[in-house]
Each structure stands twice: as C-alpha cells, then as structure tokens.
mmCIF file of C-alpha atoms in Angstrom:
data_model
loop_
_atom_site.group_PDB
_atom_site.id
_atom_site.type_symbol
_atom_site.label_atom_id
_atom_site.label_comp_id
_atom_site.label_asym_id
_atom_site.label_seq_id
_atom_site.Cartn_x
_atom_site.Cartn_y
_atom_site.Cartn_z
ATOM 1 C CA ASP A 23 52.518 -81.155 30.072
ATOM 2 C CA ALA A 24 54.203 -78.316 31.928
ATOM 3 C CA GLN A 25 56.946 -80.622 33.218
ATOM 4 C CA ALA A 26 58.169 -81.186 29.662
ATOM 5 C CA SER A 27 58.890 -77.510 29.042
ATOM 6 C CA ASP A 28 61.790 -75.355 30.182
ATOM 7 C CA ASP A 29 59.849 -72.155 29.543
ATOM 8 C CA PRO A 30 59.012 -70.399 32.841
ATOM 9 C CA ALA A 31 55.717 -69.189 31.438
ATOM 10 C CA ALA A 32 54.693 -72.824 30.963
ATOM 11 C CA PHE A 33 53.780 -72.905 34.635
ATOM 12 C CA ILE A 34 51.086 -70.270 34.350
ATOM 13 C CA ASP A 35 47.642 -71.665 35.085
ATOM 14 C CA ALA A 36 45.870 -71.266 31.765
ATOM 15 C CA ASP A 37 42.466 -71.117 33.435
ATOM 16 C CA GLU A 38 43.374 -68.163 35.672
ATOM 17 C CA ASP A 39 46.463 -66.300 34.473
ATOM 18 C CA ASP A 40 46.522 -66.603 30.683
ATOM 19 C CA PRO A 41 46.207 -62.992 29.434
ATOM 20 C CA LYS A 42 44.042 -64.184 26.549
ATOM 21 C CA SER A 43 41.369 -65.204 29.083
ATOM 22 C CA TRP A 44 41.168 -61.766 30.718
ATOM 23 C CA SER A 45 37.798 -60.072 30.729
ATOM 24 C CA ILE A 46 37.454 -56.731 28.947
ATOM 25 C CA LEU A 47 37.019 -54.926 32.257
ATOM 26 C CA PHE A 48 40.129 -56.538 33.748
ATOM 27 C CA ALA A 49 42.232 -55.853 30.637
ATOM 28 C CA PHE A 50 41.271 -52.189 30.488
ATOM 29 C CA GLY A 51 41.870 -51.868 34.225
ATOM 30 C CA ALA A 52 45.316 -53.429 33.795
ATOM 31 C CA ALA A 53 46.017 -51.017 30.923
ATOM 32 C CA LEU A 54 45.031 -48.024 33.040
ATOM 33 C CA LEU A 55 47.174 -49.254 35.931
ATOM 34 C CA ALA A 56 50.166 -49.867 33.651
ATOM 35 C CA GLY A 57 49.902 -46.308 32.359
ATOM 36 C CA LEU A 58 49.759 -44.923 35.891
ATOM 37 C CA LEU A 59 52.786 -46.998 36.913
ATOM 38 C CA PHE A 60 54.873 -45.533 34.091
ATOM 39 C CA ASN A 61 54.855 -42.270 36.023
ATOM 40 C CA ILE A 62 56.637 -43.770 39.038
ATOM 41 C CA MET A 63 59.308 -45.428 36.921
ATOM 42 C CA PRO A 64 62.770 -43.821 37.055
ATOM 43 C CA CYS A 65 62.458 -42.865 33.365
ATOM 44 C CA VAL A 66 59.550 -40.502 34.024
ATOM 45 C CA LEU A 67 59.191 -39.687 37.743
ATOM 46 C CA PRO A 68 61.526 -36.645 37.789
ATOM 47 C CA VAL A 69 59.646 -35.061 34.861
ATOM 48 C CA LEU A 70 56.190 -35.224 36.444
ATOM 49 C CA PRO A 71 56.266 -32.427 39.062
ATOM 50 C CA LEU A 72 58.488 -30.133 36.991
ATOM 51 C CA LYS A 73 56.219 -30.314 33.955
ATOM 52 C CA ALA A 74 53.083 -29.814 36.045
ATOM 53 C CA MET A 75 54.526 -26.660 37.612
ATOM 54 C CA GLY A 76 55.542 -25.502 34.142
ATOM 55 C CA PHE A 77 51.909 -25.674 32.984
ATOM 56 C CA TYR A 78 50.923 -23.195 35.660
ATOM 57 C CA GLU A 79 53.844 -20.819 35.086
ATOM 58 C CA VAL A 80 53.377 -20.480 31.314
ATOM 59 C CA ALA A 81 49.597 -20.110 31.772
ATOM 60 C CA GLN A 82 50.286 -16.941 33.781
ATOM 61 C CA HIS A 83 48.805 -18.618 36.866
ATOM 62 C CA LYS A 84 45.426 -19.131 35.177
ATOM 63 C CA ARG A 85 44.106 -22.511 36.287
ATOM 64 C CA LEU A 86 41.888 -23.128 33.240
ATOM 65 C CA GLN A 87 44.713 -22.339 30.822
ATOM 66 C CA SER A 88 47.004 -24.643 32.788
ATOM 67 C CA LEU A 89 44.442 -27.441 32.547
ATOM 68 C CA LEU A 90 44.098 -26.960 28.779
ATOM 69 C CA TYR A 91 47.870 -27.263 28.423
ATOM 70 C CA GLY A 92 47.620 -30.464 30.453
ATOM 71 C CA VAL A 93 44.988 -31.795 28.044
ATOM 72 C CA ALA A 94 47.245 -30.991 25.072
ATOM 73 C CA PHE A 95 50.158 -32.730 26.786
ATOM 74 C CA SER A 96 47.950 -35.797 27.374
ATOM 75 C CA VAL A 97 47.003 -35.904 23.700
ATOM 76 C CA GLY A 98 50.697 -36.187 22.859
ATOM 77 C CA VAL A 99 51.178 -39.053 25.329
ATOM 78 C CA ILE A 100 48.162 -40.977 24.045
ATOM 79 C CA ALA A 101 49.252 -40.454 20.437
ATOM 80 C CA ILE A 102 52.512 -42.331 21.037
ATOM 81 C CA PHE A 103 50.616 -45.321 22.419
ATOM 82 C CA GLY A 104 48.371 -45.084 19.366
ATOM 83 C CA VAL A 105 51.467 -45.510 17.195
ATOM 84 C CA LEU A 106 52.514 -48.502 19.309
ATOM 85 C CA ALA A 107 49.048 -50.016 18.864
ATOM 86 C CA LEU A 108 49.305 -49.502 15.100
ATOM 87 C CA LEU A 109 52.649 -51.297 14.901
ATOM 88 C CA VAL A 110 51.822 -54.197 17.222
ATOM 89 C CA VAL A 111 48.055 -54.720 17.132
ATOM 90 C CA VAL A 112 47.027 -53.508 13.653
ATOM 91 C CA LEU A 113 50.067 -54.207 11.461
ATOM 92 C CA ARG A 114 51.278 -57.022 13.743
ATOM 93 C CA TRP A 115 54.918 -56.372 12.961
ATOM 94 C CA VAL A 116 55.803 -57.967 16.316
ATOM 95 C CA SER A 117 54.361 -61.268 17.611
ATOM 96 C CA TRP A 118 55.205 -60.739 21.273
ATOM 97 C CA GLY A 119 53.662 -63.812 22.882
ATOM 98 C CA GLY A 120 55.238 -66.432 20.637
ATOM 99 C CA LEU A 121 58.744 -65.032 21.079
ATOM 100 C CA PHE A 122 59.015 -66.355 24.641
ATOM 101 C CA SER A 123 59.032 -69.937 23.371
ATOM 102 C CA HIS A 124 62.488 -69.330 21.846
ATOM 103 C CA GLY A 125 65.562 -69.624 24.049
ATOM 104 C CA TRP A 126 67.519 -66.982 22.120
ATOM 105 C CA PHE A 127 64.774 -64.435 22.764
ATOM 106 C CA VAL A 128 64.435 -65.264 26.465
ATOM 107 C CA TRP A 129 68.196 -64.966 27.049
ATOM 108 C CA THR A 130 68.254 -61.693 25.157
ATOM 109 C CA ILE A 131 65.495 -60.389 27.418
ATOM 110 C CA VAL A 132 67.407 -61.629 30.467
ATOM 111 C CA GLY A 133 70.521 -59.771 29.330
ATOM 112 C CA ILE A 134 68.591 -56.545 28.732
ATOM 113 C CA LEU A 135 66.869 -56.780 32.123
ATOM 114 C CA VAL A 136 70.168 -57.379 33.931
ATOM 115 C CA VAL A 137 71.700 -54.347 32.240
ATOM 116 C CA MET A 138 68.635 -52.276 33.158
ATOM 117 C CA ALA A 139 68.845 -53.438 36.774
ATOM 118 C CA VAL A 140 72.548 -52.615 37.021
ATOM 119 C CA GLY A 141 71.794 -49.157 35.648
ATOM 120 C CA LEU A 142 69.050 -48.622 38.223
ATOM 121 C CA PHE A 143 71.512 -49.581 40.968
ATOM 122 C CA GLY A 144 73.577 -46.593 39.852
ATOM 123 C CA VAL A 145 76.521 -48.425 38.276
ATOM 124 C CA PHE A 146 76.032 -46.476 35.040
ATOM 125 C CA THR A 147 73.500 -44.239 33.320
ATOM 126 C CA VAL A 148 71.982 -44.895 29.906
ATOM 127 C CA ASN A 149 70.830 -41.864 27.949
ATOM 128 C CA LEU A 150 69.032 -41.608 24.670
ATOM 129 C CA PRO A 151 70.877 -39.920 21.780
ATOM 130 C CA THR A 152 71.665 -36.272 22.440
ATOM 131 C CA SER A 153 69.471 -35.237 19.523
ATOM 132 C CA VAL A 154 66.402 -36.488 21.419
ATOM 133 C CA TYR A 155 67.190 -34.356 24.463
ATOM 134 C CA ASN A 156 67.904 -31.340 22.255
ATOM 135 C CA VAL A 157 64.286 -31.285 21.091
ATOM 136 C CA ALA A 158 62.773 -28.273 22.822
ATOM 137 C CA PRO A 159 59.056 -27.851 22.083
ATOM 138 C CA ARG A 160 57.489 -24.694 23.435
ATOM 139 C CA HIS A 161 55.716 -24.875 26.793
ATOM 140 C CA ASP A 162 53.366 -21.980 26.054
ATOM 141 C CA THR A 163 51.503 -23.376 23.013
ATOM 142 C CA TYR A 164 49.118 -26.263 22.544
ATOM 143 C CA ILE A 165 51.212 -27.771 19.739
ATOM 144 C CA GLY A 166 54.319 -27.465 21.882
ATOM 145 C CA ASN A 167 52.655 -29.297 24.761
ATOM 146 C CA ILE A 168 51.432 -32.044 22.437
ATOM 147 C CA GLN A 169 55.040 -32.464 21.343
ATOM 148 C CA TRP A 170 56.190 -32.509 24.977
ATOM 149 C CA GLY A 171 53.643 -35.229 25.730
ATOM 150 C CA GLY A 172 54.895 -37.357 22.859
ATOM 151 C CA LEU A 173 58.512 -36.852 23.909
ATOM 152 C CA THR A 174 57.718 -37.851 27.509
ATOM 153 C CA ALA A 175 56.007 -41.045 26.317
ATOM 154 C CA ILE A 176 59.044 -41.854 24.174
ATOM 155 C CA LEU A 177 61.356 -41.297 27.142
ATOM 156 C CA ALA A 178 59.201 -43.798 29.069
ATOM 157 C CA THR A 179 59.800 -46.597 26.557
ATOM 158 C CA PRO A 180 62.795 -48.103 28.441
ATOM 159 C CA CYS A 181 60.408 -48.794 31.335
ATOM 160 C CA THR A 182 57.613 -50.461 29.348
ATOM 161 C CA ALA A 183 59.127 -53.954 29.221
ATOM 162 C CA PRO A 184 57.978 -55.178 32.663
ATOM 163 C CA LEU A 185 54.412 -53.861 32.274
ATOM 164 C CA LEU A 186 53.096 -54.393 28.742
ATOM 165 C CA PRO A 187 53.604 -58.058 27.695
ATOM 166 C CA GLY A 188 50.387 -59.418 29.211
ATOM 167 C CA LEU A 189 48.318 -56.571 27.818
ATOM 168 C CA LEU A 190 49.835 -56.994 24.353
ATOM 169 C CA ILE A 191 49.014 -60.708 24.412
ATOM 170 C CA TRP A 192 45.406 -59.878 25.292
ATOM 171 C CA ALA A 193 45.161 -57.101 22.704
ATOM 172 C CA LEU A 194 46.444 -59.344 19.905
ATOM 173 C CA ALA A 195 43.748 -61.913 20.680
ATOM 174 C CA GLN A 196 40.930 -59.340 20.422
ATOM 175 C CA PRO A 197 39.221 -57.607 17.499
ATOM 176 C CA THR A 198 41.428 -54.792 16.219
ATOM 177 C CA PHE A 199 39.266 -52.000 17.616
ATOM 178 C CA MET A 200 39.271 -53.519 21.097
ATOM 179 C CA GLY A 201 43.012 -54.152 21.080
ATOM 180 C CA VAL A 202 43.808 -50.621 19.942
ATOM 181 C CA SER A 203 41.460 -49.174 22.563
ATOM 182 C CA ALA A 204 43.253 -51.101 25.300
ATOM 183 C CA MET A 205 46.618 -49.734 24.183
ATOM 184 C CA LEU A 206 45.235 -46.202 24.104
ATOM 185 C CA MET A 207 44.022 -46.759 27.670
ATOM 186 C CA VAL A 208 47.667 -47.115 28.717
ATOM 187 C CA GLY A 209 48.247 -43.596 27.412
ATOM 188 C CA VAL A 210 45.190 -42.384 29.301
ATOM 189 C CA GLY A 211 46.553 -43.891 32.515
ATOM 190 C CA MET A 212 49.936 -42.242 32.008
ATOM 191 C CA SER A 213 48.219 -38.889 31.335
ATOM 192 C CA ILE A 214 46.003 -38.822 34.431
ATOM 193 C CA PRO A 215 48.634 -37.475 36.878
ATOM 194 C CA TYR A 216 49.532 -34.687 34.447
ATOM 195 C CA LEU A 217 45.887 -33.702 34.112
ATOM 196 C CA ILE A 218 45.424 -33.637 37.887
ATOM 197 C CA LEU A 219 48.601 -31.659 38.477
ATOM 198 C CA SER A 220 47.830 -29.207 35.676
ATOM 199 C CA ALA A 221 44.539 -28.469 37.440
ATOM 200 C CA PHE A 222 46.148 -28.386 40.904
ATOM 201 C CA PRO A 223 49.796 -27.424 40.284
ATOM 202 C CA GLU A 224 50.353 -26.578 43.944
ATOM 203 C CA LEU A 225 50.452 -30.341 44.584
ATOM 204 C CA ALA A 226 53.562 -30.645 42.418
ATOM 205 C CA ARG A 227 55.610 -28.614 44.878
ATOM 206 C CA ARG A 228 55.329 -31.463 47.391
ATOM 207 C CA PHE A 229 57.088 -34.018 45.179
ATOM 208 C CA PRO A 230 60.595 -35.121 46.234
ATOM 209 C CA ARG A 231 63.167 -33.975 43.666
ATOM 210 C CA THR A 232 66.566 -35.399 44.488
ATOM 211 C CA GLY A 233 68.228 -37.015 47.475
ATOM 212 C CA PRO A 234 68.576 -40.394 49.164
ATOM 213 C CA TRP A 235 64.880 -41.348 49.215
ATOM 214 C CA PRO A 236 64.275 -41.065 45.440
ATOM 215 C CA GLU A 237 67.567 -42.917 44.980
ATOM 216 C CA LEU A 238 66.347 -45.730 47.244
ATOM 217 C CA PHE A 239 63.120 -45.904 45.255
ATOM 218 C CA LYS A 240 65.157 -46.197 42.057
ATOM 219 C CA GLN A 241 67.225 -49.022 43.558
ATOM 220 C CA MET A 242 64.098 -50.930 44.598
ATOM 221 C CA MET A 243 62.883 -50.635 41.003
ATOM 222 C CA GLY A 244 66.222 -52.230 40.098
ATOM 223 C CA PHE A 245 65.459 -55.215 42.321
ATOM 224 C CA MET A 246 62.098 -55.622 40.566
ATOM 225 C CA VAL A 247 63.777 -55.667 37.159
ATOM 226 C CA LEU A 248 66.448 -58.079 38.440
ATOM 227 C CA GLY A 249 63.706 -60.351 39.764
ATOM 228 C CA ALA A 250 62.166 -60.466 36.286
ATOM 229 C CA ALA A 251 65.550 -61.406 34.814
ATOM 230 C CA VAL A 252 65.985 -64.219 37.340
ATOM 231 C CA TYR A 253 62.433 -65.406 36.639
ATOM 232 C CA PHE A 254 63.062 -65.879 32.917
ATOM 233 C CA GLY A 255 66.662 -67.075 33.236
ATOM 234 C CA SER A 256 66.126 -69.643 35.988
ATOM 235 C CA GLY A 257 63.034 -70.915 34.182
ATOM 236 C CA ARG A 258 65.243 -71.973 31.291
ATOM 237 C CA LEU A 259 67.732 -73.735 33.597
ATOM 238 C CA ILE A 260 65.557 -75.413 36.230
ATOM 239 C CA GLN A 261 62.975 -78.035 35.303
ATOM 240 C CA GLY A 262 59.601 -77.710 36.964
ATOM 241 C CA PRO A 263 58.267 -74.822 39.045
ATOM 242 C CA GLY A 264 61.227 -74.957 41.450
ATOM 243 C CA PHE A 265 62.770 -71.982 39.642
ATOM 244 C CA PHE A 266 60.382 -69.715 41.570
ATOM 245 C CA TRP A 267 62.627 -70.162 44.621
ATOM 246 C CA ALA A 268 65.359 -68.269 42.768
ATOM 247 C CA VAL A 269 62.990 -65.321 42.540
ATOM 248 C CA CYS A 270 62.447 -65.597 46.291
ATOM 249 C CA ALA A 271 66.191 -65.131 46.797
ATOM 250 C CA VAL A 272 66.046 -61.811 44.949
ATOM 251 C CA ALA A 273 63.021 -60.761 46.999
ATOM 252 C CA ALA A 274 64.867 -61.650 50.216
ATOM 253 C CA VAL A 275 67.917 -59.558 49.297
ATOM 254 C CA ALA A 276 65.681 -56.654 48.241
ATOM 255 C CA SER A 277 63.713 -56.800 51.499
ATOM 256 C CA VAL A 278 66.823 -56.829 53.666
ATOM 257 C CA TYR A 279 68.361 -53.993 51.650
ATOM 258 C CA LEU A 280 65.205 -51.878 51.952
ATOM 259 C CA MET A 281 65.094 -52.200 55.724
ATOM 260 C CA ALA A 282 68.842 -51.678 56.208
ATOM 261 C CA ARG A 283 68.959 -48.626 53.967
ATOM 262 C CA THR A 284 65.903 -47.098 55.635
ATOM 263 C CA VAL A 285 67.515 -47.455 59.060
ATOM 264 C CA GLN A 286 70.601 -45.711 57.687
ATOM 265 C CA LEU A 287 68.612 -42.828 56.219
ATOM 266 C CA SER A 288 66.245 -42.164 59.096
ATOM 267 C CA LYS A 289 66.088 -42.819 62.802
ATOM 268 C CA ASN A 290 62.377 -42.001 62.933
ATOM 269 C CA ALA A 291 60.004 -44.854 63.598
ATOM 270 C CA THR A 292 57.540 -44.195 60.764
ATOM 271 C CA PRO A 293 59.879 -44.817 57.780
ATOM 272 C CA VAL A 294 61.277 -47.923 59.490
ATOM 273 C CA VAL A 295 57.782 -49.302 60.105
ATOM 274 C CA VAL A 296 56.680 -48.584 56.521
ATOM 275 C CA SER A 297 59.785 -50.203 55.040
ATOM 276 C CA SER A 298 59.352 -53.213 57.325
ATOM 277 C CA ILE A 299 55.762 -53.681 56.146
ATOM 278 C CA LEU A 300 56.840 -53.402 52.505
ATOM 279 C CA ALA A 301 59.715 -55.837 53.055
ATOM 280 C CA VAL A 302 57.506 -58.431 54.760
ATOM 281 C CA ALA A 303 54.842 -58.058 52.055
ATOM 282 C CA THR A 304 57.407 -58.418 49.263
ATOM 283 C CA LEU A 305 59.125 -61.497 50.633
ATOM 284 C CA GLY A 306 55.976 -63.030 52.098
ATOM 285 C CA THR A 307 54.006 -62.771 48.848
ATOM 286 C CA THR A 308 56.864 -64.253 46.828
ATOM 287 C CA LEU A 309 57.318 -67.142 49.257
ATOM 288 C CA TRP A 310 53.568 -67.813 49.315
ATOM 289 C CA TRP A 311 53.346 -67.926 45.516
ATOM 290 C CA SER A 312 56.416 -70.136 45.202
ATOM 291 C CA ALA A 313 55.036 -72.568 47.762
ATOM 292 C CA LYS A 314 51.666 -72.545 45.995
ATOM 293 C CA VAL A 315 52.962 -73.389 42.519
ATOM 294 C CA ASN A 316 55.271 -76.062 43.974
ATOM 295 C CA GLY A 317 52.301 -77.764 45.627
ATOM 296 C CA LEU A 318 53.400 -77.097 49.217
ATOM 297 C CA LEU A 319 50.138 -75.294 50.023
ATOM 298 C CA SER A 320 47.871 -77.733 48.200
ATOM 299 C CA GLY A 321 45.320 -79.879 49.916
ATOM 300 C CA PRO A 322 45.162 -83.678 50.112
ATOM 301 C CA SER A 323 45.315 -83.924 46.310
ATOM 302 C CA SER A 324 49.018 -83.010 46.255
ATOM 303 C CA SER A 325 51.586 -85.783 46.326
ATOM 304 C CA SER A 326 55.240 -85.467 47.387
ATOM 305 C CA GLY A 327 55.193 -81.726 46.905
ATOM 306 C CA ALA A 328 54.333 -81.993 43.203
ATOM 307 C CA MET A 329 51.793 -79.799 41.495
ATOM 308 C CA THR A 330 48.209 -80.651 42.280
ATOM 309 C CA GLN A 331 46.679 -82.813 39.562
ATOM 310 C CA SER A 332 43.454 -80.805 39.655
ATOM 311 C CA THR A 333 45.140 -77.837 37.989
ATOM 312 C CA ASN A 334 44.955 -77.708 34.221
ATOM 313 C CA TRP A 335 48.543 -76.760 33.271
ATOM 314 C CA THR A 336 49.417 -76.172 29.641
ATOM 315 C CA PRO A 337 52.584 -75.100 27.788
ATOM 316 C CA TYR A 338 52.630 -71.418 26.870
#
C-alpha cells in the first residue's frame, strides 16, 4: 500500500518504473546515456575540449597517434568504472537500493544534494584534496593517458549521484557478469566524446570555455540537483504523491530563472526562443507527471483525485 509509506520512491509504478524490471537493452542504453551525461556535468565539462586538443598537440598533429592516445585515455576511464562494479556488484559492499527505506539515509542524501546545489549556484567551490590535483601523468605516453583517463573518471565522481542509482539497482539484480558489463558500459559512454574528439580535434576548438553561458549551464545543473533534494525530502514529509508538487515549484523557479537570465545575456531572438522552449518543456513535463501520479489525468476510474485503482502500486 503506497499510501502507508513516507518513502517517495514508494510511488513508483512497479510494473513500469522499477529498475529491476528493465530489459537488458534498456539498461545498457541507460548506462551508455549516463556515461555520456557525465561529460556535460560541471565536474568534467571544462576538461573535455582541453584534453582532446592535448591529444593532437602531443601526437605532433598526427591524427592516428591522437586517436590511439584517445583509446588509452578511454581505457583509464573504463577501468575506474570496473573498480566501481567490483565494489558494488561483485563484492556487494554497498546495498544501494535498500538504503532509501531508511530515513537517516534519505536525509543525509538530501543534505548532500542541497550542498551540491548551493555549490553549483556559485556560493562556494568544493575541491578534492590538493594531492589529487598535483598528480601529473604524462600526455605523450599511453600509460600517462591511461592515468589521465582514470583521474578524469575520479574527478567525475561528485556528479554520479543523480545518474547511477537506477542502474545500480538493476545491476545488483542481474547475474554478476551482466551487472559488471552494464557498469563498464557507463565508462564506454563517458569515453565516446574523447574518442571522437581525439580523432577530430578541430571540433574541440568550438567548445565554450568560460563566460556567462557556461555559468548559466552550471546553475541549471544546480536546479536539477536541488529538485532531486526536494523530491526525497518532501517525500518524507508529505503523505501520498502530493509531494511531487514541491518538485514542480523548483521547476517553476528554474524555468523563470532560465528565461530571465537569457534575456539579460542576449538580445538576440534565437537564445530567447531556445530558453523559452526549454523552460516550457521543463515545467510542463513536471506538471504533467505530477498531475498523472496524483490521478488528475486519469480516466473514469479515478475518484476524488486519488490514484487510479488500476495501477499496481507497491512499497519500494
């Protein structure tokens, strides 16, 4: 009975959205997408074009040599996700899915997400220990690029929290080989842009480096993280699926901020139109989902705005 639980994940439709029910194709696709998304996270995005151009420079402008360095770099990235798979899927030192049934864990996650969001809004900057940044593998050797790949994957770890839980739940429910393969696929997804840019390094010169637009992107990532914090926190405080409306409030503020900031940064029509489309999509999708899970979009089977009785809800 979902109504008897204060866990926000209790309102996931077990027949459609339970990660354990994902098909192999869907799970591996989600893993590949998660890996790709790591590259647009604030932890990694600034490194991508600079490293790709570095491949070409140290290869003495030889495209094949640059590509081989990209392959070595990718091996380092994938190796880190192999270590993660060993710890979580093989040794099972962490039981990720079951932790969300405990209030202490959920509130800890909420606190971490809020701190992350505040950091993304530019209030402060969190750096890893100086010793990590002092590691300087060589760019002009295969071993050095493997080490660079591993270091880049490690630097991406602060951004993994919003993207990996569902995949980890799926991987833990599969045979060990399948679960490990899915985790390695995340590393493959993260490596793909580096491989492409090592083969075509001229594309890297088109990436934005610094300025107001990358900063705006970083702030919008902050709203996403804040939305996740509100999702988990409000789910512990509000009975029933009504807590989704709190997430809508975050989406509304983010949408308004995106449009207002875009108008400030550019008077051209194109950026304003693009930001308007993104804002409408963000808020519209959130409102639609909230109305759906609260029964407002159900057919005749719904009663007084409650969840439709035809849905098989189960505590998670």
